Amino acid sequence: MSLAPSDLWRVLGSAARIWARSDLLEVNDEWWRAFSGQRNVNYNVACCHSPLAEVLTEHCLEPALALKKPAIVMLAGPGLATAQKLADSGWIVVGALPLMTLNKPVLTEQETTGARPLSVAELPFARQLLCESYGLDDPTAAAAIPDTAVDSSDMSIWGFFADGQLVSSVTTVLQDGLVVIWSMATRSECQGRGYGRKLLEAVFRQQFTGGDGNDGASGSLLHSSVAGEKLYRQLGFTVVEYLQLWSRPRWVLGAS
């Protein structure tokens, strides 16, 4: 994979269309906004990788405030130079997460027959899993796992089943030849059993070979949670850079 970090940012923003409202999604070379319009801070995201404070203000900070819903502004690369503007506006750093890429997945010979794309009728179970894993409300889970992805040629929602129960799920978007991973979740009492890895291996076996009807993907992209980074490294992902996450204190403390 030879894409520059700025190109990877653009791909990530474009792939947020799986959960962002179409009228609240805009992607530019130096910034992007992807807002679901729901009340969960993790699904209203603006990203700045421009060093200009006016770009941050006009395209990320002001739209996030105008949304009147909890939001996050991510800074990366040259965008880190604008951090003081956020601090002066009363925003705080709430974390740093890795932007990770994969050229060729590290696949094992383990059995993955429990993994498959989900039907529309099965999506409520995946949404429930997402609510339990990340504390989402029902409307946000419905935005994160939309019905429209099931019949899309470049989106998919996969699940892994054990003993007839959905134990892990993930959404993917094929964007510019990359499989972009979103909303990965594994049932809490089932973590540590390899279900998440089996699920992703099944996804990659299909999408890297073109088994989904598209040309095979040339790589994968995601921004990882702290808990998920170990799994992604095992699959062959490497860190491109770390994203600095900013939000307003009352939003991240749940008092919005």
mmCIF file of C-alpha atoms in Angstrom:
data_model
loop_
_atom_site.group_PDB
_atom_site.id
_atom_site.type_symbol
_atom_site.label_atom_id
_atom_site.label_comp_id
_atom_site.label_asym_id
_atom_site.label_seq_id
_atom_site.Cartn_x
_atom_site.Cartn_y
_atom_site.Cartn_z
ATOM 1 C CA MET A 1 0.000 0.000 0.000
ATOM 2 C CA SER A 2 1.577 3.253 -1.155
ATOM 3 C CA LEU A 3 -1.041 5.808 -0.080
ATOM 4 C CA ALA A 4 0.156 8.852 1.858
ATOM 5 C CA PRO A 5 -1.349 9.498 5.313
ATOM 6 C CA SER A 6 -3.445 12.353 3.882
ATOM 7 C CA ASP A 7 -4.921 9.955 1.308
ATOM 8 C CA LEU A 8 -5.675 7.408 4.025
ATOM 9 C CA TRP A 9 -7.518 10.099 5.970
ATOM 10 C CA ARG A 10 -9.617 10.875 2.899
ATOM 11 C CA VAL A 11 -10.431 7.170 2.429
ATOM 12 C CA LEU A 12 -11.414 6.835 6.085
ATOM 13 C CA GLY A 13 -13.717 9.846 5.876
ATOM 14 C CA SER A 14 -15.326 8.637 2.649
ATOM 15 C CA ALA A 15 -15.945 5.207 4.169
ATOM 16 C CA ALA A 16 -17.795 6.778 7.106
ATOM 17 C CA ARG A 17 -20.783 6.959 4.729
ATOM 18 C CA ILE A 18 -21.903 3.623 6.129
ATOM 19 C CA TRP A 19 -22.983 5.359 9.353
ATOM 20 C CA ALA A 20 -22.979 9.099 8.599
ATOM 21 C CA ARG A 21 -26.065 10.894 7.348
ATOM 22 C CA SER A 22 -25.568 11.748 3.682
ATOM 23 C CA ASP A 23 -26.359 15.438 4.259
ATOM 24 C CA LEU A 24 -23.867 15.539 7.155
ATOM 25 C CA LEU A 25 -20.935 13.915 5.336
ATOM 26 C CA GLU A 26 -18.337 15.996 3.528
ATOM 27 C CA VAL A 27 -14.805 14.950 2.591
ATOM 28 C CA ASN A 28 -11.992 17.274 1.580
ATOM 29 C CA ASP A 29 -8.257 16.774 1.093
ATOM 30 C CA GLU A 30 -7.459 18.586 4.366
ATOM 31 C CA TRP A 31 -10.537 17.821 6.484
ATOM 32 C CA TRP A 32 -13.706 15.779 6.628
ATOM 33 C CA ARG A 33 -16.896 15.651 8.610
ATOM 34 C CA ALA A 34 -19.020 12.575 9.233
ATOM 35 C CA PHE A 35 -21.995 13.153 11.508
ATOM 36 C CA SER A 36 -24.702 10.591 12.202
ATOM 37 C CA GLY A 37 -26.810 13.218 13.955
ATOM 38 C CA GLN A 38 -27.290 10.828 16.887
ATOM 39 C CA ARG A 39 -26.298 11.538 20.473
ATOM 40 C CA ASN A 40 -23.231 9.305 20.708
ATOM 41 C CA VAL A 41 -19.967 11.209 20.570
ATOM 42 C CA ASN A 42 -18.184 8.464 18.578
ATOM 43 C CA TYR A 43 -20.542 8.748 15.599
ATOM 44 C CA ASN A 44 -20.248 12.503 15.094
ATOM 45 C CA VAL A 45 -16.666 13.016 13.992
ATOM 46 C CA ALA A 46 -14.782 15.844 12.302
ATOM 47 C CA CYS A 47 -11.171 15.399 11.227
ATOM 48 C CA CYS A 48 -8.559 18.069 10.515
ATOM 49 C CA HIS A 49 -5.169 17.402 8.976
ATOM 50 C CA SER A 50 -4.528 20.990 7.923
ATOM 51 C CA PRO A 51 -2.082 23.179 9.902
ATOM 52 C CA LEU A 52 -4.357 26.205 9.466
ATOM 53 C CA ALA A 53 -6.501 27.194 12.434
ATOM 54 C CA GLU A 54 -9.059 28.774 10.117
ATOM 55 C CA VAL A 55 -9.587 25.429 8.364
ATOM 56 C CA LEU A 56 -10.140 23.725 11.709
ATOM 57 C CA THR A 57 -12.564 26.442 12.822
ATOM 58 C CA GLU A 58 -14.641 26.703 9.643
ATOM 59 C CA HIS A 59 -14.861 23.048 8.646
ATOM 60 C CA CYS A 60 -14.593 21.115 11.911
ATOM 61 C CA LEU A 61 -15.121 23.143 15.086
ATOM 62 C CA GLU A 62 -18.040 25.350 14.032
ATOM 63 C CA PRO A 63 -19.988 22.548 12.278
ATOM 64 C CA ALA A 64 -19.525 20.298 15.313
ATOM 65 C CA LEU A 65 -20.950 22.991 17.586
ATOM 66 C CA ALA A 66 -23.780 23.756 15.156
ATOM 67 C CA LEU A 67 -24.798 20.089 15.200
ATOM 68 C CA LYS A 68 -25.819 20.501 18.857
ATOM 69 C CA LYS A 69 -24.965 16.865 19.539
ATOM 70 C CA PRO A 70 -21.880 15.360 21.230
ATOM 71 C CA ALA A 71 -18.986 15.222 18.776
ATOM 72 C CA ILE A 72 -15.280 14.530 18.460
ATOM 73 C CA VAL A 73 -12.668 16.469 16.505
ATOM 74 C CA MET A 74 -9.664 14.387 15.460
ATOM 75 C CA LEU A 75 -6.309 15.969 14.686
ATOM 76 C CA ALA A 76 -3.553 14.239 12.764
ATOM 77 C CA GLY A 77 -0.345 15.073 10.963
ATOM 78 C CA PRO A 78 -0.130 18.807 10.206
ATOM 79 C CA GLY A 79 -3.497 19.243 11.934
ATOM 80 C CA LEU A 80 -1.844 18.828 15.314
ATOM 81 C CA ALA A 81 -0.607 22.412 14.918
ATOM 82 C CA THR A 82 -4.183 23.616 15.469
ATOM 83 C CA ALA A 83 -4.570 22.006 18.906
ATOM 84 C CA GLN A 84 -4.245 25.304 20.764
ATOM 85 C CA LYS A 85 -7.364 26.592 19.006
ATOM 86 C CA LEU A 86 -9.381 23.713 20.447
ATOM 87 C CA ALA A 87 -7.869 24.216 23.897
ATOM 88 C CA ASP A 88 -8.704 27.924 23.785
ATOM 89 C CA SER A 89 -12.297 26.981 22.887
ATOM 90 C CA GLY A 90 -12.649 24.798 25.976
ATOM 91 C CA TRP A 91 -12.138 21.429 24.303
ATOM 92 C CA ILE A 92 -9.972 18.740 25.931
ATOM 93 C CA VAL A 93 -7.967 15.758 24.734
ATOM 94 C CA VAL A 94 -9.973 12.598 25.386
ATOM 95 C CA GLY A 95 -7.609 10.046 23.878
ATOM 96 C CA ALA A 96 -5.216 9.043 21.139
ATOM 97 C CA LEU A 97 -5.960 6.126 18.831
ATOM 98 C CA PRO A 98 -3.901 4.535 16.057
ATOM 99 C CA LEU A 99 -4.708 4.786 12.365
ATOM 100 C CA MET A 100 -3.739 1.313 11.115
ATOM 101 C CA THR A 101 -3.255 -0.218 7.681
ATOM 102 C CA LEU A 102 -2.869 -3.752 6.362
ATOM 103 C CA ASN A 103 -1.277 -4.843 3.093
ATOM 104 C CA LYS A 104 -1.717 -8.597 3.356
ATOM 105 C CA PRO A 105 -3.579 -10.266 6.223
ATOM 106 C CA VAL A 106 -1.868 -12.859 8.416
ATOM 107 C CA LEU A 107 -4.303 -15.754 8.084
ATOM 108 C CA THR A 108 -4.313 -18.983 10.049
ATOM 109 C CA GLU A 109 -5.792 -22.377 9.239
ATOM 110 C CA GLN A 110 -8.392 -22.090 11.983
ATOM 111 C CA GLU A 111 -12.040 -22.886 11.272
ATOM 112 C CA THR A 112 -14.118 -19.841 10.306
ATOM 113 C CA THR A 113 -17.365 -21.527 9.210
ATOM 114 C CA GLY A 114 -19.258 -19.638 11.936
ATOM 115 C CA ALA A 115 -18.669 -16.378 10.053
ATOM 116 C CA ARG A 116 -20.968 -15.049 7.324
ATOM 117 C CA PRO A 117 -22.679 -11.882 6.082
ATOM 118 C CA LEU A 118 -25.799 -11.049 8.052
ATOM 119 C CA SER A 119 -29.305 -10.713 6.647
ATOM 120 C CA VAL A 120 -31.560 -7.743 7.373
ATOM 121 C CA ALA A 121 -33.550 -9.922 9.780
ATOM 122 C CA GLU A 122 -30.365 -10.564 11.802
ATOM 123 C CA LEU A 123 -29.271 -6.931 12.100
ATOM 124 C CA PRO A 124 -31.196 -6.267 15.343
ATOM 125 C CA PHE A 125 -28.976 -8.860 17.053
ATOM 126 C CA ALA A 126 -25.835 -7.115 15.775
ATOM 127 C CA ARG A 127 -27.193 -3.765 16.961
ATOM 128 C CA GLN A 128 -27.902 -5.202 20.379
ATOM 129 C CA LEU A 129 -24.324 -6.477 20.514
ATOM 130 C CA LEU A 130 -23.037 -3.012 19.625
ATOM 131 C CA CYS A 131 -25.212 -1.421 22.327
ATOM 132 C CA GLU A 132 -23.896 -3.849 24.939
ATOM 133 C CA SER A 133 -20.269 -3.404 23.886
ATOM 134 C CA TYR A 134 -20.143 0.390 23.548
ATOM 135 C CA GLY A 135 -23.152 1.666 25.474
ATOM 136 C CA LEU A 136 -24.915 2.947 22.355
ATOM 137 C CA ASP A 137 -28.574 3.822 22.359
ATOM 138 C CA ASP A 138 -30.875 2.132 19.834
ATOM 139 C CA PRO A 139 -30.946 5.000 17.267
ATOM 140 C CA THR A 140 -27.149 5.225 17.180
ATOM 141 C CA ALA A 141 -26.797 1.447 16.786
ATOM 142 C CA ALA A 142 -29.285 1.602 13.903
ATOM 143 C CA ALA A 143 -27.154 4.288 12.248
ATOM 144 C CA ALA A 144 -23.946 2.298 12.801
ATOM 145 C CA ILE A 145 -25.466 -0.874 11.332
ATOM 146 C CA PRO A 146 -27.865 0.292 8.604
ATOM 147 C CA ASP A 147 -30.254 -1.964 6.685
ATOM 148 C CA THR A 148 -28.997 -0.463 3.418
ATOM 149 C CA ALA A 149 -25.562 -2.054 3.845
ATOM 150 C CA VAL A 150 -26.964 -5.555 3.356
ATOM 151 C CA ASP A 151 -27.853 -5.045 -0.309
ATOM 152 C CA SER A 152 -24.919 -2.760 -1.118
ATOM 153 C CA SER A 153 -22.158 -3.936 -3.438
ATOM 154 C CA ASP A 154 -19.452 -2.135 -1.448
ATOM 155 C CA MET A 155 -20.680 -2.451 2.141
ATOM 156 C CA SER A 156 -21.226 -5.492 4.319
ATOM 157 C CA ILE A 157 -22.181 -6.512 7.826
ATOM 158 C CA TRP A 158 -20.688 -9.770 9.054
ATOM 159 C CA GLY A 159 -21.244 -11.863 12.126
ATOM 160 C CA PHE A 160 -19.676 -14.850 13.833
ATOM 161 C CA PHE A 161 -21.969 -17.445 15.394
ATOM 162 C CA ALA A 162 -21.098 -19.914 18.160
ATOM 163 C CA ASP A 163 -23.690 -22.413 19.417
ATOM 164 C CA GLY A 164 -26.316 -20.600 17.369
ATOM 165 C CA GLN A 165 -25.629 -17.235 19.031
ATOM 166 C CA LEU A 166 -24.174 -14.124 17.398
ATOM 167 C CA VAL A 167 -20.995 -13.478 19.383
ATOM 168 C CA SER A 168 -19.088 -11.002 17.183
ATOM 169 C CA SER A 169 -19.939 -8.563 14.389
ATOM 170 C CA VAL A 170 -18.240 -6.040 12.149
ATOM 171 C CA THR A 171 -19.158 -3.639 9.345
ATOM 172 C CA THR A 172 -16.958 -3.032 6.305
ATOM 173 C CA VAL A 173 -16.823 -0.578 3.423
ATOM 174 C CA LEU A 174 -14.805 -1.116 0.255
ATOM 175 C CA GLN A 175 -13.380 2.322 -0.479
ATOM 176 C CA ASP A 176 -10.692 3.045 -3.086
ATOM 177 C CA GLY A 177 -9.629 -0.588 -3.021
ATOM 178 C CA LEU A 178 -9.322 -0.764 0.772
ATOM 179 C CA VAL A 179 -11.500 -2.697 3.197
ATOM 180 C CA VAL A 180 -12.355 -0.110 5.861
ATOM 181 C CA ILE A 181 -13.374 -1.632 9.205
ATOM 182 C CA TRP A 182 -16.017 -0.073 11.445
ATOM 183 C CA SER A 183 -17.995 -1.002 14.565
ATOM 184 C CA MET A 184 -16.188 -4.217 15.527
ATOM 185 C CA ALA A 185 -17.739 -5.781 18.633
ATOM 186 C CA THR A 186 -17.553 -9.094 20.508
ATOM 187 C CA ARG A 187 -19.882 -10.146 23.296
ATOM 188 C CA SER A 188 -18.131 -9.426 26.610
ATOM 189 C CA GLU A 189 -18.461 -12.945 28.020
ATOM 190 C CA CYS A 190 -17.079 -14.383 24.769
ATOM 191 C CA GLN A 191 -13.964 -12.231 24.482
ATOM 192 C CA GLY A 192 -10.573 -13.916 24.518
ATOM 193 C CA ARG A 193 -11.808 -16.969 22.570
ATOM 194 C CA GLY A 194 -10.615 -15.880 19.133
ATOM 195 C CA TYR A 195 -14.050 -15.124 17.692
ATOM 196 C CA GLY A 196 -13.102 -11.631 16.535
ATOM 197 C CA ARG A 197 -10.037 -12.899 14.719
ATOM 198 C CA LYS A 198 -11.974 -15.725 13.064
ATOM 199 C CA LEU A 199 -14.567 -13.217 11.909
ATOM 200 C CA LEU A 200 -12.015 -10.861 10.376
ATOM 201 C CA GLU A 201 -10.115 -13.708 8.751
ATOM 202 C CA ALA A 202 -13.331 -14.819 7.030
ATOM 203 C CA VAL A 203 -14.005 -11.254 5.885
ATOM 204 C CA PHE A 204 -10.500 -10.864 4.497
ATOM 205 C CA ARG A 205 -10.555 -14.250 2.737
ATOM 206 C CA GLN A 206 -13.578 -13.096 0.784
ATOM 207 C CA GLN A 207 -12.809 -9.441 0.230
ATOM 208 C CA PHE A 208 -9.107 -9.747 -0.594
ATOM 209 C CA THR A 209 -9.872 -12.366 -3.263
ATOM 210 C CA GLY A 210 -12.880 -10.630 -4.773
ATOM 211 C CA GLY A 211 -15.284 -13.262 -3.485
ATOM 212 C CA ASP A 212 -17.885 -10.568 -2.828
ATOM 213 C CA GLY A 213 -18.311 -9.854 -6.549
ATOM 214 C CA ASN A 214 -15.907 -6.890 -6.567
ATOM 215 C CA ASP A 215 -12.248 -6.836 -7.509
ATOM 216 C CA GLY A 216 -10.129 -8.032 -4.622
ATOM 217 C CA ALA A 217 -9.124 -5.399 -2.083
ATOM 218 C CA SER A 218 -5.506 -4.220 -2.026
ATOM 219 C CA GLY A 219 -5.414 -3.590 1.728
ATOM 220 C CA SER A 220 -7.381 -2.627 4.807
ATOM 221 C CA LEU A 221 -7.721 0.487 6.952
ATOM 222 C CA LEU A 222 -9.160 1.305 10.365
ATOM 223 C CA HIS A 223 -8.695 3.428 13.432
ATOM 224 C CA SER A 224 -8.480 1.100 16.384
ATOM 225 C CA SER A 225 -9.778 1.211 19.904
ATOM 226 C CA VAL A 226 -7.261 0.612 22.677
ATOM 227 C CA ALA A 227 -8.741 -2.841 23.298
ATOM 228 C CA GLY A 228 -8.667 -3.829 19.628
ATOM 229 C CA GLU A 229 -5.103 -2.844 18.758
ATOM 230 C CA LYS A 230 -3.574 -6.170 19.848
ATOM 231 C CA LEU A 231 -5.941 -8.160 17.627
ATOM 232 C CA TYR A 232 -5.289 -5.977 14.612
ATOM 233 C CA ARG A 233 -1.535 -6.238 15.050
ATOM 234 C CA GLN A 234 -1.861 -10.038 15.118
ATOM 235 C CA LEU A 235 -3.625 -9.864 11.753
ATOM 236 C CA GLY A 236 -0.764 -7.850 10.275
ATOM 237 C CA PHE A 237 -1.960 -4.267 10.730
ATOM 238 C CA THR A 238 0.664 -1.617 11.419
ATOM 239 C CA VAL A 239 0.304 1.890 12.845
ATOM 240 C CA VAL A 240 0.582 4.796 10.405
ATOM 241 C CA GLU A 241 0.078 7.540 12.984
ATOM 242 C CA TYR A 242 -1.864 8.296 16.144
ATOM 243 C CA LEU A 243 -5.023 10.366 16.078
ATOM 244 C CA GLN A 244 -5.496 12.978 18.776
ATOM 245 C CA LEU A 245 -9.146 13.082 19.886
ATOM 246 C CA TRP A 246 -10.710 16.226 21.294
ATOM 247 C CA SER A 247 -14.177 16.813 22.711
ATOM 248 C CA ARG A 248 -16.030 19.029 25.182
ATOM 249 C CA PRO A 249 -15.899 17.872 28.821
ATOM 250 C CA ARG A 250 -19.667 17.749 29.280
ATOM 251 C CA TRP A 251 -20.060 15.568 26.201
ATOM 252 C CA VAL A 252 -17.569 12.905 27.211
ATOM 253 C CA LEU A 253 -18.852 12.946 30.793
ATOM 254 C CA GLY A 254 -22.338 12.166 29.519
ATOM 255 C CA ALA A 255 -23.884 15.442 30.684
ATOM 256 C CA SER A 256 -24.830 16.841 27.283
#
